[in-house]
Amino acid sequence: NNSLEIVRDSAGMFELIVIPGQSLWFLWQVSPVDFEENSTIQVEIQSTEYGSPVLHQTILYNLTVLDVNDNAPNLSQKQFNIPEDEEGASSDRQIVDLGQYVFDVDGPDNNMIGGYSLVSVTSDATDLTDDFAGVLDKSTGMLSTAGLDIPLDREMYGTSLDFSVNITDTGMPPQSRVVGFSVTLTDL
């Protein structure tokens, strides 16, 4: 008389299926496995042979979970404050470097950022997307005043600008997300 049992399952995701009367058994996955939660899983199976003496043998399986690109990039911060530029002191001033705030929780093969694209810019329900068309560097995510025809001024644009930017990763297939964030112009 023999038996098999799981004595350790580090992720709690498996069952042991034994075919009665045969020497076949299967390790059955009973819940989804996600690389971001468990990149490796250990399952230890013990075989017991009931006789005299009782014999035990244990086998440890180390399972490596492969990553798939199942998460889109996001921003860790969605509110930024910058001083206004009443005098137009700089024609190429950094507004926000989105690259410093973007993250993708996928593994290293899928979490690199591939690009940024401006979707919209509004202030007090006024569409300013055309005015800001050239402010976003599509490869780095840097927003700057380089593409503006007039200084970044509260009287011109209001106190808050609401941006929507599409961020895409380089995983296969690529994942993207439209992320909204606000830039508040503070008075000098």
PDB file of N, CA, C and O in Angstrom, residues 103-154:
ATOM      1  N   PHE A 103       6.096  53.347 -13.959  1.00  0.00           N
ATOM      2  CA  PHE A 103       6.503  52.011 -13.537  1.00  0.00           C
ATOM      3  C   PHE A 103       5.650  50.973 -14.243  1.00  0.00           C
ATOM      4  O   PHE A 103       4.555  51.252 -14.704  1.00  0.00           O
ATOM      5  N   ASP A 104       6.198  49.792 -14.335  1.00  0.00           N
ATOM      6  CA  ASP A 104       5.495  48.653 -14.919  1.00  0.00           C
ATOM      7  C   ASP A 104       5.887  47.450 -14.072  1.00  0.00           C
ATOM      8  O   ASP A 104       7.066  47.131 -13.967  1.00  0.00           O
ATOM      9  N   VAL A 105       4.930  46.790 -13.453  1.00  0.00           N
ATOM     10  CA  VAL A 105       5.228  45.722 -12.510  1.00  0.00           C
ATOM     11  C   VAL A 105       5.602  44.397 -13.160  1.00  0.00           C
ATOM     12  O   VAL A 105       5.954  43.443 -12.449  1.00  0.00           O
ATOM     13  N   ASP A 106       5.557  44.302 -14.479  1.00  0.00           N
ATOM     14  CA  ASP A 106       5.978  43.075 -15.140  1.00  0.00           C
ATOM     15  C   ASP A 106       7.462  42.837 -14.913  1.00  0.00           C
ATOM     16  O   ASP A 106       8.201  43.726 -14.496  1.00  0.00           O
ATOM     17  N   GLY A 107       7.904  41.634 -15.236  1.00  0.00           N
ATOM     18  CA  GLY A 107       9.311  41.268 -15.101  1.00  0.00           C
ATOM     19  C   GLY A 107      10.181  42.017 -16.094  1.00  0.00           C
ATOM     20  O   GLY A 107       9.688  42.736 -16.972  1.00  0.00           O
ATOM     21  N   PRO A 108      11.502  41.847 -15.972  1.00  0.00           N
ATOM     22  CA  PRO A 108      12.445  42.651 -16.764  1.00  0.00           C
ATOM     23  C   PRO A 108      12.322  42.504 -18.277  1.00  0.00           C
ATOM     24  O   PRO A 108      12.709  43.403 -19.010  1.00  0.00           O
ATOM     25  N   ASP A 109      11.772  41.402 -18.760  1.00  0.00           N
ATOM     26  CA  ASP A 109      11.612  41.259 -20.211  1.00  0.00           C
ATOM     27  C   ASP A 109      10.426  42.049 -20.742  1.00  0.00           C
ATOM     28  O   ASP A 109      10.292  42.237 -21.949  1.00  0.00           O
ATOM     29  N   ASN A 110       9.546  42.514 -19.861  1.00  0.00           N
ATOM     30  CA  ASN A 110       8.309  43.159 -20.300  1.00  0.00           C
ATOM     31  C   ASN A 110       8.048  44.528 -19.690  1.00  0.00           C
ATOM     32  O   ASN A 110       6.999  45.111 -19.936  1.00  0.00           O
ATOM     33  N   ASN A 111       8.949  45.051 -18.887  1.00  0.00           N
ATOM     34  CA  ASN A 111       8.626  46.295 -18.184  1.00  0.00           C
ATOM     35  C   ASN A 111       9.373  47.529 -18.687  1.00  0.00           C
ATOM     36  O   ASN A 111       9.328  48.576 -18.053  1.00  0.00           O
ATOM     37  N   MET A 112      10.023  47.437 -19.809  1.00  0.00           N
ATOM     38  CA  MET A 112      10.688  48.611 -20.378  1.00  0.00           C
ATOM     39  C   MET A 112       9.654  49.494 -21.076  1.00  0.00           C
ATOM     40  O   MET A 112       8.733  48.992 -21.717  1.00  0.00           O
ATOM     41  N   ILE A 113       9.833  50.805 -20.961  1.00  0.00           N
ATOM     42  CA  ILE A 113       8.884  51.739 -21.570  1.00  0.00           C
ATOM     43  C   ILE A 113       9.301  52.007 -23.016  1.00  0.00           C
ATOM     44  O   ILE A 113      10.447  52.340 -23.289  1.00  0.00           O
ATOM     45  N   GLY A 114       8.336  51.864 -23.906  1.00  0.00           N
ATOM     46  CA  GLY A 114       8.613  52.031 -25.329  1.00  0.00           C
ATOM     47  C   GLY A 114       8.293  53.407 -25.867  1.00  0.00           C
ATOM     48  O   GLY A 114       8.882  53.850 -26.849  1.00  0.00           O
ATOM     49  N   GLY A 115       7.365  54.119 -25.230  1.00  0.00           N
ATOM     50  CA  GLY A 115       7.046  55.438 -25.740  1.00  0.00           C
ATOM     51  C   GLY A 115       5.868  56.087 -25.040  1.00  0.00           C
ATOM     52  O   GLY A 115       5.123  55.456 -24.296  1.00  0.00           O
ATOM     53  N   TYR A 116       5.748  57.372 -25.304  1.00  0.00           N
ATOM     54  CA  TYR A 116       4.710  58.218 -24.717  1.00  0.00           C
ATOM     55  C   TYR A 116       4.041  58.982 -25.852  1.00  0.00           C
ATOM     56  O   TYR A 116       4.706  59.388 -26.802  1.00  0.00           O
ATOM     57  N   SER A 117       2.743  59.185 -25.733  1.00  0.00           N
ATOM     58  CA  SER A 117       2.063  60.044 -26.703  1.00  0.00           C
ATOM     59  C   SER A 117       1.014  60.883 -25.975  1.00  0.00           C
ATOM     60  O   SER A 117       0.316  60.391 -25.087  1.00  0.00           O
ATOM     61  N   LEU A 118       0.938  62.137 -26.365  1.00  0.00           N
ATOM     62  CA  LEU A 118      -0.007  63.065 -25.754  1.00  0.00           C
ATOM     63  C   LEU A 118      -1.402  62.790 -26.300  1.00  0.00           C
ATOM     64  O   LEU A 118      -1.612  62.730 -27.500  1.00  0.00           O
ATOM     65  N   VAL A 119      -2.360  62.595 -25.390  1.00  0.00           N
ATOM     66  CA  VAL A 119      -3.749  62.349 -25.784  1.00  0.00           C
ATOM     67  C   VAL A 119      -4.539  63.648 -25.699  1.00  0.00           C
ATOM     68  O   VAL A 119      -5.225  64.027 -26.642  1.00  0.00           O
ATOM     69  N   SER A 120      -4.424  64.358 -24.551  1.00  0.00           N
ATOM     70  CA  SER A 120      -5.154  65.613 -24.404  1.00  0.00           C
ATOM     71  C   SER A 120      -4.572  66.465 -23.292  1.00  0.00           C
ATOM     72  O   SER A 120      -3.893  65.975 -22.401  1.00  0.00           O
ATOM     73  N   VAL A 121      -4.853  67.774 -23.371  1.00  0.00           N
ATOM     74  CA  VAL A 121      -4.535  68.730 -22.324  1.00  0.00           C
ATOM     75  C   VAL A 121      -5.735  69.657 -22.200  1.00  0.00           C
ATOM     76  O   VAL A 121      -6.212  70.204 -23.197  1.00  0.00           O
ATOM     77  N   THR A 122      -6.246  69.799 -20.973  1.00  0.00           N
ATOM     78  CA  THR A 122      -7.365  70.707 -20.742  1.00  0.00           C
ATOM     79  C   THR A 122      -7.081  71.576 -19.525  1.00  0.00           C
ATOM     80  O   THR A 122      -6.279  71.227 -18.658  1.00  0.00           O
ATOM     81  N   SER A 123      -7.750  72.707 -19.480  1.00  0.00           N
ATOM     82  CA  SER A 123      -7.730  73.590 -18.318  1.00  0.00           C
ATOM     83  C   SER A 123      -9.106  74.220 -18.222  1.00  0.00           C
ATOM     84  O   SER A 123      -9.575  74.837 -19.186  1.00  0.00           O
ATOM     85  N   ASP A 124      -9.756  74.042 -17.082  1.00  0.00           N
ATOM     86  CA  ASP A 124     -11.107  74.569 -16.886  1.00  0.00           C
ATOM     87  C   ASP A 124     -12.017  74.192 -18.055  1.00  0.00           C
ATOM     88  O   ASP A 124     -12.723  75.027 -18.612  1.00  0.00           O
ATOM     89  N   ALA A 125     -11.961  72.931 -18.463  1.00  0.00           N
ATOM     90  CA  ALA A 125     -12.776  72.370 -19.545  1.00  0.00           C
ATOM     91  C   ALA A 125     -12.455  72.939 -20.923  1.00  0.00           C
ATOM     92  O   ALA A 125     -13.173  72.702 -21.880  1.00  0.00           O
ATOM     93  N   THR A 126     -11.376  73.700 -21.051  1.00  0.00           N
ATOM     94  CA  THR A 126     -10.947  74.205 -22.352  1.00  0.00           C
ATOM     95  C   THR A 126      -9.903  73.265 -22.921  1.00  0.00           C
ATOM     96  O   THR A 126      -8.910  72.944 -22.255  1.00  0.00           O
ATOM     97  N   ASP A 127     -10.104  72.820 -24.145  1.00  0.00           N
ATOM     98  CA  ASP A 127      -9.171  71.903 -24.789  1.00  0.00           C
ATOM     99  C   ASP A 127      -7.946  72.687 -25.275  1.00  0.00           C
ATOM    100  O   ASP A 127      -8.052  73.582 -26.109  1.00  0.00           O
ATOM    101  N   LEU A 128      -6.784  72.327 -24.727  1.00  0.00           N
ATOM    102  CA  LEU A 128      -5.523  72.986 -25.089  1.00  0.00           C
ATOM    103  C   LEU A 128      -4.570  72.016 -25.784  1.00  0.00           C
ATOM    104  O   LEU A 128      -3.385  72.309 -25.909  1.00  0.00           O
ATOM    105  N   THR A 129      -5.082  70.890 -26.242  1.00  0.00           N
ATOM    106  CA  THR A 129      -4.236  69.847 -26.806  1.00  0.00           C
ATOM    107  C   THR A 129      -3.391  70.374 -27.968  1.00  0.00           C
ATOM    108  O   THR A 129      -2.187  70.091 -28.043  1.00  0.00           O
ATOM    109  N   ASP A 130      -3.973  71.146 -28.864  1.00  0.00           N
ATOM    110  CA  ASP A 130      -3.209  71.677 -29.999  1.00  0.00           C
ATOM    111  C   ASP A 130      -2.094  72.610 -29.537  1.00  0.00           C
ATOM    112  O   ASP A 130      -0.989  72.592 -30.093  1.00  0.00           O
ATOM    113  N   ASP A 131      -2.360  73.437 -28.501  1.00  0.00           N
ATOM    114  CA  ASP A 131      -1.337  74.354 -27.981  1.00  0.00           C
ATOM    115  C   ASP A 131      -0.139  73.596 -27.407  1.00  0.00           C
ATOM    116  O   ASP A 131       0.983  74.075 -27.445  1.00  0.00           O
ATOM    117  N   PHE A 132      -0.396  72.399 -26.852  1.00  0.00           N
ATOM    118  CA  PHE A 132       0.655  71.641 -26.173  1.00  0.00           C
ATOM    119  C   PHE A 132       1.175  70.467 -27.006  1.00  0.00           C
ATOM    120  O   PHE A 132       1.876  69.599 -26.487  1.00  0.00           O
ATOM    121  N   ALA A 133       0.871  70.440 -28.282  1.00  0.00           N
ATOM    122  CA  ALA A 133       1.214  69.303 -29.141  1.00  0.00           C
ATOM    123  C   ALA A 133       2.701  68.963 -29.127  1.00  0.00           C
ATOM    124  O   ALA A 133       3.069  67.799 -29.220  1.00  0.00           O
ATOM    125  N   GLY A 134       3.585  69.933 -28.988  1.00  0.00           N
ATOM    126  CA  GLY A 134       5.019  69.663 -29.064  1.00  0.00           C
ATOM    127  C   GLY A 134       5.740  69.593 -27.739  1.00  0.00           C
ATOM    128  O   GLY A 134       6.975  69.602 -27.713  1.00  0.00           O
ATOM    129  N   VAL A 135       5.025  69.501 -26.626  1.00  0.00           N
ATOM    130  CA  VAL A 135       5.694  69.569 -25.319  1.00  0.00           C
ATOM    131  C   VAL A 135       6.193  68.221 -24.797  1.00  0.00           C
ATOM    132  O   VAL A 135       6.972  68.191 -23.851  1.00  0.00           O
ATOM    133  N   LEU A 136       5.780  67.117 -25.377  1.00  0.00           N
ATOM    134  CA  LEU A 136       6.120  65.796 -24.854  1.00  0.00           C
ATOM    135  C   LEU A 136       7.158  65.106 -25.731  1.00  0.00           C
ATOM    136  O   LEU A 136       6.958  64.916 -26.919  1.00  0.00           O
ATOM    137  N   ASP A 137       8.295  64.726 -25.117  1.00  0.00           N
ATOM    138  CA  ASP A 137       9.292  63.916 -25.813  1.00  0.00           C
ATOM    139  C   ASP A 137       8.764  62.479 -25.828  1.00  0.00           C
ATOM    140  O   ASP A 137       8.583  61.862 -24.772  1.00  0.00           O
ATOM    141  N   LYS A 138       8.530  61.943 -27.009  1.00  0.00           N
ATOM    142  CA  LYS A 138       7.849  60.648 -27.143  1.00  0.00           C
ATOM    143  C   LYS A 138       8.688  59.458 -26.691  1.00  0.00           C
ATOM    144  O   LYS A 138       8.152  58.394 -26.406  1.00  0.00           O
ATOM    145  N   SER A 139       9.994  59.621 -26.591  1.00  0.00           N
ATOM    146  CA  SER A 139      10.815  58.497 -26.157  1.00  0.00           C
ATOM    147  C   SER A 139      11.181  58.560 -24.678  1.00  0.00           C
ATOM    148  O   SER A 139      11.333  57.526 -24.037  1.00  0.00           O
ATOM    149  N   THR A 140      11.312  59.770 -24.111  1.00  0.00           N
ATOM    150  CA  THR A 140      11.734  59.885 -22.704  1.00  0.00           C
ATOM    151  C   THR A 140      10.596  60.217 -21.752  1.00  0.00           C
ATOM    152  O   THR A 140      10.725  60.016 -20.550  1.00  0.00           O
ATOM    153  N   GLY A 141       9.502  60.790 -22.259  1.00  0.00           N
ATOM    154  CA  GLY A 141       8.402  61.210 -21.399  1.00  0.00           C
ATOM    155  C   GLY A 141       8.621  62.570 -20.771  1.00  0.00           C
ATOM    156  O   GLY A 141       7.891  62.960 -19.864  1.00  0.00           O
ATOM    157  N   MET A 142       9.606  63.310 -21.228  1.00  0.00           N
ATOM    158  CA  MET A 142       9.873  64.644 -20.688  1.00  0.00           C
ATOM    159  C   MET A 142       8.878  65.651 -21.263  1.00  0.00           C
ATOM    160  O   MET A 142       8.737  65.784 -22.466  1.00  0.00           O
ATOM    161  N   LEU A 143       8.167  66.335 -20.362  1.00  0.00           N
ATOM    162  CA  LEU A 143       7.305  67.452 -20.752  1.00  0.00           C
ATOM    163  C   LEU A 143       8.114  68.722 -20.555  1.00  0.00           C
ATOM    164  O   LEU A 143       8.667  68.955 -19.479  1.00  0.00           O
ATOM    165  N   SER A 144       8.197  69.541 -21.582  1.00  0.00           N
ATOM    166  CA  SER A 144       8.933  70.801 -21.462  1.00  0.00           C
ATOM    167  C   SER A 144       8.180  71.904 -22.194  1.00  0.00           C
ATOM    168  O   SER A 144       7.261  71.647 -22.962  1.00  0.00           O
ATOM    169  N   THR A 145       8.592  73.135 -21.959  1.00  0.00           N
ATOM    170  CA  THR A 145       7.946  74.281 -22.593  1.00  0.00           C
ATOM    171  C   THR A 145       8.473  74.529 -24.006  1.00  0.00           C
ATOM    172  O   THR A 145       8.061  75.485 -24.648  1.00  0.00           O
ATOM    173  N   ALA A 146       9.353  73.672 -24.484  1.00  0.00           N
ATOM    174  CA  ALA A 146       9.975  73.877 -25.807  1.00  0.00           C
ATOM    175  C   ALA A 146       8.945  74.021 -26.922  1.00  0.00           C
ATOM    176  O   ALA A 146       9.144  74.775 -27.863  1.00  0.00           O
ATOM    177  N   GLY A 147       7.830  73.312 -26.827  1.00  0.00           N
ATOM    178  CA  GLY A 147       6.843  73.353 -27.897  1.00  0.00           C
ATOM    179  C   GLY A 147       5.778  74.415 -27.742  1.00  0.00           C
ATOM    180  O   GLY A 147       4.863  74.505 -28.558  1.00  0.00           O
ATOM    181  N   LEU A 148       5.873  75.236 -26.684  1.00  0.00           N
ATOM    182  CA  LEU A 148       4.854  76.261 -26.461  1.00  0.00           C
ATOM    183  C   LEU A 148       5.215  77.561 -27.170  1.00  0.00           C
ATOM    184  O   LEU A 148       6.362  77.988 -27.174  1.00  0.00           O
ATOM    185  N   ASP A 149       4.207  78.213 -27.739  1.00  0.00           N
ATOM    186  CA  ASP A 149       4.426  79.507 -28.398  1.00  0.00           C
ATOM    187  C   ASP A 149       4.452  80.648 -27.393  1.00  0.00           C
ATOM    188  O   ASP A 149       5.015  81.702 -27.679  1.00  0.00           O
ATOM    189  N   ILE A 150       3.805  80.468 -26.238  1.00  0.00           N
ATOM    190  CA  ILE A 150       3.769  81.522 -25.218  1.00  0.00           C
ATOM    191  C   ILE A 150       4.206  80.926 -23.883  1.00  0.00           C
ATOM    192  O   ILE A 150       4.145  79.717 -23.686  1.00  0.00           O
ATOM    193  N   PRO A 151       4.673  81.760 -22.932  1.00  0.00           N
ATOM    194  CA  PRO A 151       5.137  81.246 -21.639  1.00  0.00           C
ATOM    195  C   PRO A 151       4.040  80.502 -20.883  1.00  0.00           C
ATOM    196  O   PRO A 151       2.847  80.718 -21.105  1.00  0.00           O
ATOM    197  N   LEU A 152       4.466  79.656 -19.984  1.00  0.00           N
ATOM    198  CA  LEU A 152       3.555  78.889 -19.130  1.00  0.00           C
ATOM    199  C   LEU A 152       3.048  79.814 -18.033  1.00  0.00           C
ATOM    200  O   LEU A 152       3.649  79.961 -16.990  1.00  0.00           O
ATOM    201  N   ASP A 153       1.920  80.466 -18.292  1.00  0.00           N
ATOM    202  CA  ASP A 153       1.420  81.547 -17.445  1.00  0.00           C
ATOM    203  C   ASP A 153       0.011  81.207 -16.958  1.00  0.00           C
ATOM    204  O   ASP A 153      -0.839  80.754 -17.723  1.00  0.00           O
ATOM    205  N   ARG A 154      -0.247  81.471 -15.661  1.00  0.00           N
ATOM    206  CA  ARG A 154      -1.560  81.177 -15.064  1.00  0.00           C
ATOM    207  C   ARG A 154      -2.673  81.994 -15.714  1.00  0.00           C
ATOM    208  O   ARG A 154      -3.797  81.521 -15.844  1.00  0.00           O
TER     209      ARG A 154
END
